[in-house]
Coordinates of C-alpha atoms in Angstrom, one line a residue:
M259 CA 66.3 -17.8 -8.0
N260 CA 66.1 -21.0 -5.6
S261 CA 64.9 -23.3 -8.4
R262 CA 65.2 -26.4 -6.2
I263 CA 61.6 -25.8 -4.9
G264 CA 58.9 -25.6 -7.2
S265 CA 58.9 -25.7 -11.1
V266 CA 57.5 -24.0 -14.4
E267 CA 55.1 -27.0 -14.5
R268 CA 54.2 -26.8 -10.8
P269 CA 54.8 -23.4 -9.2
N270 CA 54.6 -23.0 -5.6
I271 CA 51.3 -21.4 -4.3
I272 CA 50.6 -18.8 -1.7
L273 CA 47.2 -17.9 -1.0
V274 CA 46.8 -14.8 1.2
Q275 CA 43.3 -14.2 2.4
A276 CA 42.2 -11.0 4.6
D277 CA 38.9 -11.1 6.4
Q278 CA 36.2 -8.6 5.5
L279 CA 38.6 -6.9 2.6
A280 CA 36.3 -5.0 0.4
A281 CA 37.9 -4.8 -3.1
R282 CA 37.0 -0.8 -3.1
A283 CA 39.5 -0.4 0.0
L284 CA 42.5 -1.0 -2.3
G285 CA 44.3 1.5 -4.6
A286 CA 44.5 -1.3 -7.3
Y287 CA 40.7 -0.9 -7.4
G288 CA 40.8 2.6 -7.7
N289 CA 40.8 3.8 -3.7
G290 CA 42.5 7.0 -3.7
C291 CA 43.3 7.3 -0.3
S292 CA 44.0 3.8 0.9
Q293 CA 47.7 2.9 1.6
T294 CA 48.2 -0.3 0.2
P295 CA 51.5 -0.3 -1.5
T296 CA 52.3 -4.1 -1.4
M297 CA 49.1 -5.3 -3.0
D298 CA 49.1 -2.4 -5.6
A299 CA 52.7 -3.6 -6.5
L300 CA 51.6 -7.2 -6.9
A301 CA 48.5 -6.0 -9.0
D302 CA 50.7 -3.6 -11.3
D303 CA 52.9 -6.7 -12.1
G304 CA 50.2 -9.2 -12.0
V305 CA 46.5 -9.8 -13.2
V306 CA 43.6 -8.0 -11.3
F307 CA 40.2 -9.5 -11.8
E308 CA 37.7 -6.6 -11.4
R309 CA 34.7 -8.4 -10.4
D310 CA 35.2 -11.3 -8.1
Y311 CA 32.3 -12.1 -5.8
C312 CA 32.0 -14.1 -2.6
N313 CA 29.3 -16.9 -2.8
S314 CA 28.1 -16.1 0.8
P315 CA 28.7 -12.5 2.2
L316 CA 29.5 -14.3 5.6
C317 CA 32.8 -15.8 6.7
A318 CA 32.3 -19.5 7.5
P319 CA 30.0 -20.4 4.1
S320 CA 32.2 -18.1 2.1
R321 CA 35.3 -20.0 3.2
A322 CA 33.7 -23.5 2.8
S323 CA 32.8 -22.5 -0.8
M324 CA 36.1 -21.2 -1.8
L325 CA 37.8 -24.6 -0.2
T326 CA 35.7 -26.8 -2.0
G327 CA 34.6 -25.3 -5.1
Q328 CA 30.9 -25.9 -4.4
L329 CA 28.1 -23.5 -3.4
P330 CA 27.3 -23.2 0.4
S331 CA 23.9 -24.8 -0.1
A332 CA 25.5 -27.9 -1.7
I333 CA 27.4 -28.7 1.3
G334 CA 25.2 -27.6 4.1
A335 CA 27.8 -24.6 4.9
Y336 CA 24.7 -22.4 5.5
D337 CA 26.3 -20.0 8.5
N338 CA 29.0 -19.4 10.8
A339 CA 28.1 -22.3 12.9
S340 CA 28.0 -24.9 10.0
D341 CA 30.3 -27.7 9.4
F342 CA 30.7 -29.4 6.0
G343 CA 31.5 -33.0 5.6
T344 CA 35.1 -34.5 6.0
S345 CA 34.2 -36.4 2.7
V346 CA 33.8 -33.2 0.8
P347 CA 37.3 -32.8 -1.2
T348 CA 38.8 -29.4 -0.9
F349 CA 41.6 -28.0 -3.0
A350 CA 44.1 -29.0 -0.3
H351 CA 43.2 -32.6 -1.1
H352 CA 43.6 -32.1 -4.6
L353 CA 46.8 -30.5 -4.4
R354 CA 48.4 -33.2 -2.2
R355 CA 47.2 -35.9 -4.8
E356 CA 49.3 -33.5 -7.4
G357 CA 52.3 -33.8 -5.0
Y358 CA 52.1 -30.6 -3.3
R359 CA 52.8 -30.1 0.6
T360 CA 50.1 -28.2 1.9
A361 CA 49.9 -25.8 4.9
L362 CA 47.1 -23.7 6.7
I363 CA 48.3 -21.0 8.4
G364 CA 45.7 -18.5 10.2
R365 CA 42.1 -18.0 9.9
M366 CA 39.6 -20.2 8.2
H367 CA 36.7 -20.5 10.4
L368 CA 36.1 -24.1 10.0
I369 CA 33.5 -25.8 12.2
G370 CA 33.3 -29.2 13.7
P371 CA 36.0 -31.6 14.5
D372 CA 37.8 -31.7 11.1
Q373 CA 40.2 -28.5 11.5
Q374 CA 42.5 -29.5 8.6
H375 CA 40.2 -30.4 5.8
G376 CA 43.0 -32.1 3.6
F377 CA 46.0 -29.7 4.6
D378 CA 49.0 -31.6 5.5
E379 CA 49.3 -29.4 8.6
R380 CA 47.7 -26.3 10.1
L381 CA 50.1 -24.2 12.0
T382 CA 48.0 -22.0 14.3
T383 CA 44.3 -22.2 15.9
D384 CA 41.8 -20.3 14.8
V385 CA 40.7 -17.0 16.2
Y386 CA 37.2 -18.0 16.3
P387 CA 35.6 -21.0 17.9
A388 CA 35.1 -24.3 16.0
T389 CA 31.7 -25.0 17.9
F390 CA 28.0 -24.7 17.3
D391 CA 27.9 -21.6 19.2
M392 CA 26.6 -19.0 16.5
V393 CA 23.7 -21.1 15.2
P394 CA 21.0 -18.7 13.8
D395 CA 17.4 -19.4 14.6
W396 CA 14.9 -18.8 11.7
S397 CA 11.9 -19.4 14.1
L398 CA 12.7 -16.1 15.9
D399 CA 10.6 -12.9 15.6
A400 CA 12.2 -10.3 13.5
G401 CA 13.0 -8.3 16.7
D402 CA 14.6 -10.9 18.5
R403 CA 18.3 -10.9 19.0
L404 CA 20.8 -13.5 19.8
P405 CA 23.8 -12.4 22.2
W406 CA 26.4 -12.9 19.3
Y407 CA 24.9 -10.7 16.5
H408 CA 26.8 -7.8 15.5
N409 CA 26.4 -4.6 17.0
A410 CA 26.9 -1.0 16.4
E411 CA 29.8 -0.8 18.9
S412 CA 32.7 -1.4 16.2
V413 CA 31.4 1.8 14.5
L414 CA 30.9 4.1 17.5
N415 CA 34.0 3.3 19.2
A416 CA 36.5 2.7 16.4
G417 CA 40.0 3.7 17.2
V418 CA 43.5 2.8 18.0
A419 CA 44.3 -0.2 20.3
T420 CA 47.9 -1.0 21.6
A421 CA 47.0 -4.8 21.9
T422 CA 44.1 -6.8 20.4
V423 CA 43.3 -10.5 20.1
Q424 CA 43.1 -9.8 16.3
R425 CA 46.5 -8.2 16.4
D426 CA 48.1 -11.1 18.5
F427 CA 46.6 -13.4 16.0
D428 CA 47.8 -12.0 12.7
E429 CA 51.2 -11.4 14.1
E430 CA 51.4 -15.0 14.8
V431 CA 50.2 -15.8 11.4
T432 CA 53.0 -13.7 9.9
F433 CA 55.6 -15.2 12.0
R434 CA 54.7 -18.9 11.5
S435 CA 54.3 -18.1 7.6
L436 CA 57.7 -16.4 7.3
R437 CA 59.2 -19.6 9.3
Y438 CA 57.2 -22.1 7.1
L439 CA 58.9 -20.3 3.8
A440 CA 62.3 -20.7 5.5
D441 CA 61.4 -24.5 6.1
R442 CA 60.3 -25.2 2.7
A443 CA 63.5 -23.2 1.3
R444 CA 65.5 -25.8 3.5
D445 CA 63.9 -28.7 2.1
P446 CA 66.1 -30.7 0.0
S447 CA 63.1 -32.7 -1.8
G448 CA 62.2 -29.9 -4.0
Q449 CA 58.5 -30.6 -3.3
P450 CA 56.4 -27.6 -4.3
F451 CA 54.1 -26.3 -1.7
C452 CA 50.8 -24.5 -1.0
M453 CA 51.0 -21.9 1.8
V454 CA 47.2 -20.8 2.8
T455 CA 48.0 -17.5 4.8
S456 CA 44.8 -16.0 6.3
F457 CA 44.5 -13.0 8.6
I458 CA 41.6 -11.8 10.6
H459 CA 42.0 -8.1 9.9
P460 CA 40.4 -5.8 8.7
H461 CA 37.4 -7.7 10.2
D462 CA 35.6 -5.5 12.9
P463 CA 36.1 -4.3 15.7
Y464 CA 38.0 -1.5 13.8
E465 CA 41.0 -1.4 16.2
P466 CA 44.2 -1.0 14.3
P467 CA 47.7 -0.3 15.6
A468 CA 49.1 3.3 16.3
E469 CA 51.5 2.9 13.5
Q470 CA 49.1 2.3 10.8
W471 CA 46.6 4.6 12.1
H472 CA 49.1 7.7 12.1
R473 CA 50.0 6.8 8.3
Y474 CA 46.8 8.5 7.5
D475 CA 47.4 11.6 9.3
G476 CA 46.8 14.5 7.2
V477 CA 45.0 12.2 4.6
E478 CA 41.6 13.3 3.3
L479 CA 39.7 10.2 3.5
D480 CA 36.5 9.4 1.3
A481 CA 33.3 9.4 2.9
P482 CA 30.6 6.8 2.1
R483 CA 29.6 7.3 -1.7
V484 CA 25.9 6.6 -0.8
P485 CA 24.9 8.3 2.6
T486 CA 22.5 6.8 5.0
I487 CA 19.0 6.0 3.1
P488 CA 16.0 7.0 5.0
W489 CA 14.5 3.8 6.9
G490 CA 11.4 4.1 4.7
E491 CA 13.2 3.8 1.7
Q492 CA 15.6 0.9 2.6
D493 CA 14.9 -2.5 1.1
P494 CA 13.5 -5.2 3.5
H495 CA 16.8 -6.9 4.1
S496 CA 18.8 -3.7 4.8
R497 CA 16.1 -2.8 7.2
R498 CA 16.6 -6.3 9.1
L499 CA 20.4 -6.0 9.0
L500 CA 20.3 -2.5 10.5
A501 CA 17.8 -3.7 13.1
M502 CA 20.0 -6.8 13.9
C503 CA 23.1 -4.5 14.6
G504 CA 21.2 -2.1 16.6
L505 CA 21.9 0.8 13.8
D506 CA 17.9 1.4 13.8
R507 CA 18.4 2.8 17.1
Q508 CA 21.9 4.3 17.2
T509 CA 23.0 6.3 13.9
P510 CA 26.7 7.3 13.8
T511 CA 27.5 10.9 13.4
D512 CA 29.6 11.9 10.6
E513 CA 32.6 12.2 12.6
Q514 CA 32.1 8.6 14.1
I515 CA 31.6 7.2 10.3
A516 CA 35.0 9.0 9.5
R517 CA 36.6 7.6 12.2
A518 CA 35.7 4.0 11.7
R519 CA 36.6 4.2 8.2
R520 CA 39.9 5.4 9.0
A521 CA 40.4 2.7 11.5
Y522 CA 39.2 0.1 8.7
Y523 CA 41.8 1.6 6.3
A524 CA 44.6 1.6 8.9
S525 CA 43.4 -2.1 9.3
V526 CA 43.7 -2.7 5.8
T527 CA 47.3 -1.0 5.9
F528 CA 48.3 -3.4 8.7
V529 CA 47.4 -6.5 6.4
D530 CA 49.3 -4.9 3.5
D531 CA 52.2 -4.7 5.8
Q532 CA 52.2 -8.3 6.7
I533 CA 51.9 -9.3 2.8
G534 CA 55.0 -7.0 2.1
R535 CA 57.1 -9.2 5.0
L536 CA 55.8 -12.3 3.0
V537 CA 57.0 -10.8 -0.1
R538 CA 60.3 -9.8 0.9
R539 CA 61.0 -13.3 2.5
L540 CA 60.2 -14.9 -1.0
D541 CA 62.9 -12.7 -2.4
E542 CA 65.2 -13.5 0.2
L543 CA 65.0 -17.1 -0.2
G544 CA 65.0 -16.9 -4.0
L545 CA 61.3 -18.3 -4.4
R546 CA 59.6 -15.5 -5.6
D547 CA 60.1 -16.6 -9.6
N548 CA 58.7 -20.2 -8.8
T549 CA 55.9 -18.8 -6.9
V550 CA 52.3 -17.9 -7.7
V551 CA 50.7 -15.4 -5.0
V552 CA 47.0 -15.2 -4.9
V553 CA 45.4 -12.4 -2.7
T554 CA 41.7 -12.4 -1.9
S555 CA 39.1 -12.1 0.8
D556 CA 36.1 -13.9 2.1
H557 CA 33.9 -11.0 1.8
G558 CA 33.7 -7.3 1.9
D559 CA 32.2 -4.4 4.3
M560 CA 29.7 -2.0 3.6
L561 CA 31.7 0.7 5.5
G562 CA 28.7 2.9 6.2
E563 CA 27.4 2.6 2.6
R564 CA 23.4 3.4 2.5
G565 CA 24.0 3.2 6.4
L566 CA 24.8 -0.4 6.3
W567 CA 28.0 -1.7 8.1
Y568 CA 29.8 -5.1 8.1
K569 CA 28.6 -7.8 5.5
M570 CA 25.7 -9.9 5.0
S571 CA 24.3 -8.1 2.2
P572 CA 24.7 -8.5 -1.5
F573 CA 25.4 -5.0 -2.2
E574 CA 28.7 -4.4 -4.1
G575 CA 30.5 -3.2 -0.9
S576 CA 29.7 -6.2 0.9
A577 CA 29.8 -9.2 -1.9
R578 CA 32.7 -8.0 -4.1
V579 CA 36.2 -9.1 -2.9
P580 CA 39.8 -8.5 -4.4
L581 CA 41.3 -11.0 -6.7
I582 CA 44.9 -10.3 -7.4
V583 CA 47.2 -13.0 -9.0
H584 CA 50.8 -12.5 -9.4
A585 CA 53.0 -15.2 -11.3
P586 CA 56.3 -14.0 -12.6
G587 CA 57.2 -15.1 -16.2
R588 CA 53.8 -17.1 -16.3
L589 CA 51.2 -14.0 -16.7
R590 CA 51.3 -10.9 -18.4
P591 CA 50.2 -7.8 -16.3
G592 CA 46.5 -7.1 -16.9
R593 CA 42.9 -6.7 -15.8
V594 CA 40.0 -9.3 -16.1
G595 CA 36.7 -7.7 -16.3
Q596 CA 34.7 -11.0 -16.5
V597 CA 32.3 -12.0 -13.3
V598 CA 34.1 -14.8 -11.2
S599 CA 33.7 -15.9 -7.7
L600 CA 35.1 -17.7 -4.7
V601 CA 34.0 -20.7 -5.7
D602 CA 36.2 -20.9 -8.7
L603 CA 39.3 -20.5 -6.5
A604 CA 39.5 -24.4 -5.8
P605 CA 39.5 -25.4 -9.6
S606 CA 41.9 -22.5 -10.4
L607 CA 44.5 -23.6 -7.9
V608 CA 44.5 -27.1 -9.0
D609 CA 44.5 -25.8 -12.5
I610 CA 47.7 -23.7 -11.8
A611 CA 49.3 -26.9 -10.3
G612 CA 49.1 -28.9 -13.3
G613 CA 46.0 -31.0 -12.2
A614 CA 42.6 -31.5 -14.0
P615 CA 40.2 -28.9 -12.3
P616 CA 37.7 -30.8 -10.2
A617 CA 33.9 -30.9 -11.0
G618 CA 31.8 -28.7 -9.2
D619 CA 30.1 -25.3 -9.1
G620 CA 33.3 -23.4 -9.8
R621 CA 35.2 -23.0 -13.1
S622 CA 38.9 -22.4 -13.3
W623 CA 39.8 -18.7 -14.0
W624 CA 43.5 -19.6 -14.9
P625 CA 42.9 -19.5 -18.6
L626 CA 41.5 -16.0 -18.3
A627 CA 44.3 -14.9 -16.1
R628 CA 46.7 -16.2 -18.9
Q629 CA 44.5 -14.5 -21.5
E630 CA 43.7 -17.8 -23.0
A631 CA 40.0 -17.5 -22.8
S632 CA 37.6 -14.9 -24.3
E633 CA 35.9 -12.6 -22.0
A634 CA 32.2 -13.8 -22.1
P635 CA 30.2 -11.8 -19.4
G636 CA 30.5 -14.6 -16.5
E637 CA 28.3 -14.9 -13.7
A638 CA 28.2 -15.5 -9.8
V639 CA 25.7 -17.0 -7.4
I640 CA 25.4 -15.4 -4.2
E641 CA 23.5 -17.4 -1.3
Y642 CA 22.9 -15.8 2.2
L643 CA 21.4 -18.6 4.3
A644 CA 22.2 -16.9 7.9
E645 CA 21.0 -14.7 10.6
G646 CA 18.9 -11.6 9.5
V647 CA 16.8 -13.9 7.1
S648 CA 14.1 -16.4 7.6
A649 CA 14.2 -17.7 4.2
P650 CA 16.9 -18.0 1.6
H651 CA 18.3 -14.8 0.0
L652 CA 19.6 -15.4 -3.4
T653 CA 21.6 -13.3 -5.9
L654 CA 22.4 -13.8 -9.4
V655 CA 25.2 -11.6 -10.9
R656 CA 25.6 -12.1 -14.5
G657 CA 27.5 -9.4 -16.5
A658 CA 26.6 -6.1 -15.5
L659 CA 23.0 -7.2 -14.0
K660 CA 22.4 -8.4 -10.8
L661 CA 19.2 -9.8 -9.3
T662 CA 18.4 -10.6 -5.8
V663 CA 15.0 -12.7 -4.7
C664 CA 13.9 -13.9 -1.3
P665 CA 10.6 -15.2 -0.6
G666 CA 8.5 -12.4 1.1
D667 CA 10.6 -9.8 -0.3
P668 CA 10.2 -7.8 -3.5
D669 CA 13.0 -8.5 -6.1
Q670 CA 15.7 -6.2 -6.6
L671 CA 17.4 -5.8 -10.2
F672 CA 20.3 -3.4 -10.9
N673 CA 22.2 -2.6 -14.0
L674 CA 25.7 -2.0 -12.6
A675 CA 26.9 -0.7 -15.8
D676 CA 24.7 2.6 -15.4
D677 CA 24.1 2.3 -11.7
P678 CA 27.4 0.9 -9.8
D679 CA 25.9 2.2 -6.4
E680 CA 22.6 0.3 -6.9
L681 CA 20.3 3.1 -6.2
R682 CA 17.7 2.3 -9.2
N683 CA 15.7 -1.0 -8.5
L684 CA 14.5 -2.0 -12.0
A685 CA 12.6 -5.1 -11.0
G686 CA 9.2 -3.1 -11.3
E687 CA 9.9 -1.3 -14.3
P688 CA 7.9 -2.8 -17.3
G689 CA 10.8 -2.2 -19.7
W690 CA 12.8 -4.5 -17.7
A691 CA 10.2 -7.4 -17.1
S692 CA 11.5 -9.8 -19.4
V693 CA 15.3 -9.5 -18.3
R694 CA 14.1 -9.8 -14.7
E695 CA 12.2 -13.2 -15.7
E696 CA 15.1 -14.4 -17.6
L697 CA 17.5 -13.9 -14.7
R698 CA 14.9 -15.3 -12.2
A699 CA 14.3 -18.4 -14.3
A700 CA 18.4 -19.0 -14.5
L701 CA 18.9 -18.2 -11.0
L702 CA 16.0 -20.8 -9.7
A703 CA 16.6 -23.2 -12.0
G704 CA 17.2 -26.6 -10.2
R705 CA 16.6 -24.9 -6.9
D706 CA 13.9 -26.0 -4.6
V707 CA 14.0 -22.8 -2.5
D708 CA 11.1 -24.1 0.1
G709 CA 13.0 -27.4 0.1
L710 CA 16.3 -25.5 1.1
R711 CA 14.4 -23.2 3.7
D712 CA 13.5 -26.6 5.4
R713 CA 17.0 -28.0 5.2
V714 CA 18.5 -25.0 6.7
R715 CA 15.9 -25.1 9.6
S716 CA 16.4 -28.5 10.1
S717 CA 19.8 -28.1 10.3
Q718 CA 19.6 -25.4 12.8
D719 CA 17.7 -27.3 15.0
R720 CA 20.2 -30.5 15.1
R721 CA 23.0 -27.9 15.8
R722 CA 21.3 -26.3 18.6
L723 CA 20.3 -29.8 20.2
I724 CA 24.0 -30.8 19.8
A725 CA 25.4 -27.5 21.2
G726 CA 23.4 -27.7 24.4
A727 CA 24.1 -31.6 24.8
L728 CA 28.1 -30.5 24.4
S729 CA 27.6 -27.8 27.1
V730 CA 27.1 -30.4 29.9
G731 CA 29.2 -33.3 31.1
L732 CA 32.6 -33.6 30.1
P733 CA 34.0 -30.6 27.8
T734 CA 34.1 -31.5 24.0
A735 CA 36.8 -29.4 22.1
W736 CA 37.0 -29.0 18.3
D737 CA 39.3 -26.1 18.4
H738 CA 42.5 -26.9 16.6
E739 CA 45.7 -26.7 18.8
H740 CA 49.0 -26.7 17.2
A741 CA 51.8 -28.7 18.8
E742 CA 55.2 -28.5 17.7
L743 CA 58.2 -30.7 18.8
S744 CA 61.1 -28.2 20.1
S745 CA 63.4 -31.5 19.4
A746 CA 62.4 -31.0 15.7
R747 CA 63.6 -27.2 15.4
Y748 CA 66.1 -26.4 18.1
V749 CA 69.2 -27.7 19.7
R750 CA 68.6 -30.8 21.2
G751 CA 71.6 -33.2 21.6
D752 CA 73.2 -33.0 18.1
F753 CA 74.7 -29.4 18.6
W754 CA 76.3 -28.9 15.4
G755 CA 73.7 -31.0 13.5
A756 CA 70.8 -29.0 14.6
L757 CA 72.7 -25.4 13.9
E758 CA 73.4 -26.6 10.4
R759 CA 70.0 -27.9 9.4
G760 CA 68.7 -24.5 10.3
R761 CA 71.3 -22.4 8.5
L762 CA 70.6 -21.0 5.0
T763 CA 73.2 -18.9 3.5
P764 CA 72.8 -16.8 0.4
A765 CA 75.5 -19.1 -1.3
D766 CA 73.0 -21.9 -0.5
L767 CA 70.1 -20.2 -2.2
G768 CA 72.5 -19.5 -5.5
A769 CA 73.3 -16.1 -4.7
T770 CA 76.2 -14.6 -6.6
G771 CA 78.2 -11.4 -6.8
A772 CA 78.2 -9.3 -3.4
D773 CA 75.5 -11.4 -1.8
A774 CA 77.8 -14.4 -2.4
A775 CA 80.9 -12.7 -1.3
C776 CA 79.4 -11.8 2.1
S777 CA 77.6 -15.2 2.7
A778 CA 78.8 -17.4 5.5
T779 CA 80.3 -20.7 4.5
P780 CA 77.8 -22.6 2.7
T781 CA 76.4 -25.6 4.8
A782 CA 77.6 -28.3 2.7
S783 CA 81.3 -26.8 2.6
R784 CA 81.0 -26.3 6.5
A785 CA 80.1 -30.0 7.1
A786 CA 83.2 -31.1 4.8
A787 CA 85.6 -28.9 6.8
R788 CA 84.4 -29.4 10.3
V789 CA 86.2 -32.0 12.4
E790 CA 85.4 -33.2 15.9
P791 CA 87.6 -35.0 18.5
T792 CA 86.4 -38.5 19.5
A793 CA 86.6 -39.7 23.4
D794 CA 90.4 -40.9 22.9
G795 CA 91.4 -37.4 21.4
E796 CA 91.4 -38.6 17.6
V797 CA 90.2 -35.7 15.4
V798 CA 88.0 -37.2 12.8
P799 CA 86.5 -35.0 9.7
L800 CA 83.0 -35.1 9.2
A801 CA 81.8 -36.3 5.7
A802 CA 80.5 -33.5 3.2
G803 CA 76.8 -33.6 2.5
G804 CA 73.8 -33.0 4.9
V805 CA 73.7 -33.2 8.4
G806 CA 71.9 -35.8 10.2
E807 CA 71.2 -37.2 13.7
A808 CA 73.9 -38.1 16.2
S809 CA 75.6 -41.4 15.7
P810 CA 75.8 -44.0 18.5
A811 CA 78.8 -44.1 20.9
S812 CA 82.0 -45.8 19.8
A813 CA 82.6 -49.4 20.9
Q814 CA 85.2 -47.8 23.4
G815 CA 82.5 -45.9 25.2
G816 CA 83.3 -42.4 24.0
R817 CA 80.5 -39.9 23.6
P818 CA 78.2 -39.9 20.3
R819 CA 79.7 -38.6 17.3
S820 CA 77.7 -36.0 15.0
R821 CA 77.6 -37.9 11.5
V822 CA 75.9 -37.4 8.0
A823 CA 72.6 -39.0 7.5

């Protein structure tokens, strides 16, 4: 074990996030056909939260809530073109205060000029723009479409692609994550780190590589548990989503549904392969035992359930996400049935780091993971404030009960214990009237729904004005562009010093036995043994220890000699 990096009190933290990964798509959550061996192995040796929900079934507001520990409505993160203030603390700020080095690698869908929100460094750009390009408009008629809406093409034309923007992005995310881990193992300071590695897969379009697609050759894949519901029997929000995505006019065939689901599963397997590479690198570097790995997603995907695809719905396929926590020596393997949500992630990570969980809408689940807290039912609030509605669409999950309310729509109440597919709406049944009112009062307590609707519409108006203004005149770019000095990583001037700074051997990492026997000479020993001639031919041994910058030329005019910092 590389015990220099991280400690029992302050372990390293790796947060792995996929995009649009439904809990139901993983073997750890009972899927019998999905091939996710890495995530399943982490689950087998870790803690699985059975009922983790996103706080908004949409990318940017869900991620903002996850980062800050506050609900989207509390920080103005309403939709995929909403920024939240630089003055709003994130878990990255809190972890830095606790002495952690923090890095964001990959997707986070941050909007606006602040593209780091507390992270020490961000090692990639994002795959989506940081601008106000995708602002919803609640003043539009229901039949009006904006050009960036989802459409049916991802379902109708799913299949293998040799190269895609999303694959390019995720392969870069993996590469930079692997290299970041090596950099931390090289770091002599022993500073614990938090690395957020965030992939865009399995987000639509469903276009996996051929390698992962063919792993499902001969595999009998599951069909949607709930087939397409007739239009007249769909709830109003589902009808709006179907119309917005063009699925009211183009109904996928059974063959297209099966192909899209296979492509989705193959994309999930692609993500699992990337996580496998990260886990293997942890083992190679001796970091596994001092590192807590958390795997989750921003929201799920309906995958044809009820005829719905993508997200934006409070139904289980869209709103329930995986949460797997792997912490060798810290957690006993187990499963947690209590309801938690992504808003709980920020206080939980700070808790893992040994800090005081920050105040907010979330609560740390770390005591639950450690089996130090009793399992009360728990609850989660889901807010949807984006395209497809014209008023706040709010959901409360409390234990097995789920209530959804939206002005102008009939309430929906489901008992998930008896009705996991949410087919029987209990809201209008007399025997459930008192339960409905109790949940309604809890959900709306302290919430001014009309005021929230006004704030959302006002925010949309302001952002459209700004987007229009920034589209003329000199260009204004908010997208993060990662720059890296080659002189800080590769050979520039100090030839031997650069090579030694980059070298890690099994012996450097504390290996013993056969691994140590085949190891190259450890860095410190190599530096101690190396000699270098001066300009006048004198052979000068270099001091043992680390390797630093080149020394100034000698007074006799010789070339600079490598020396130890």
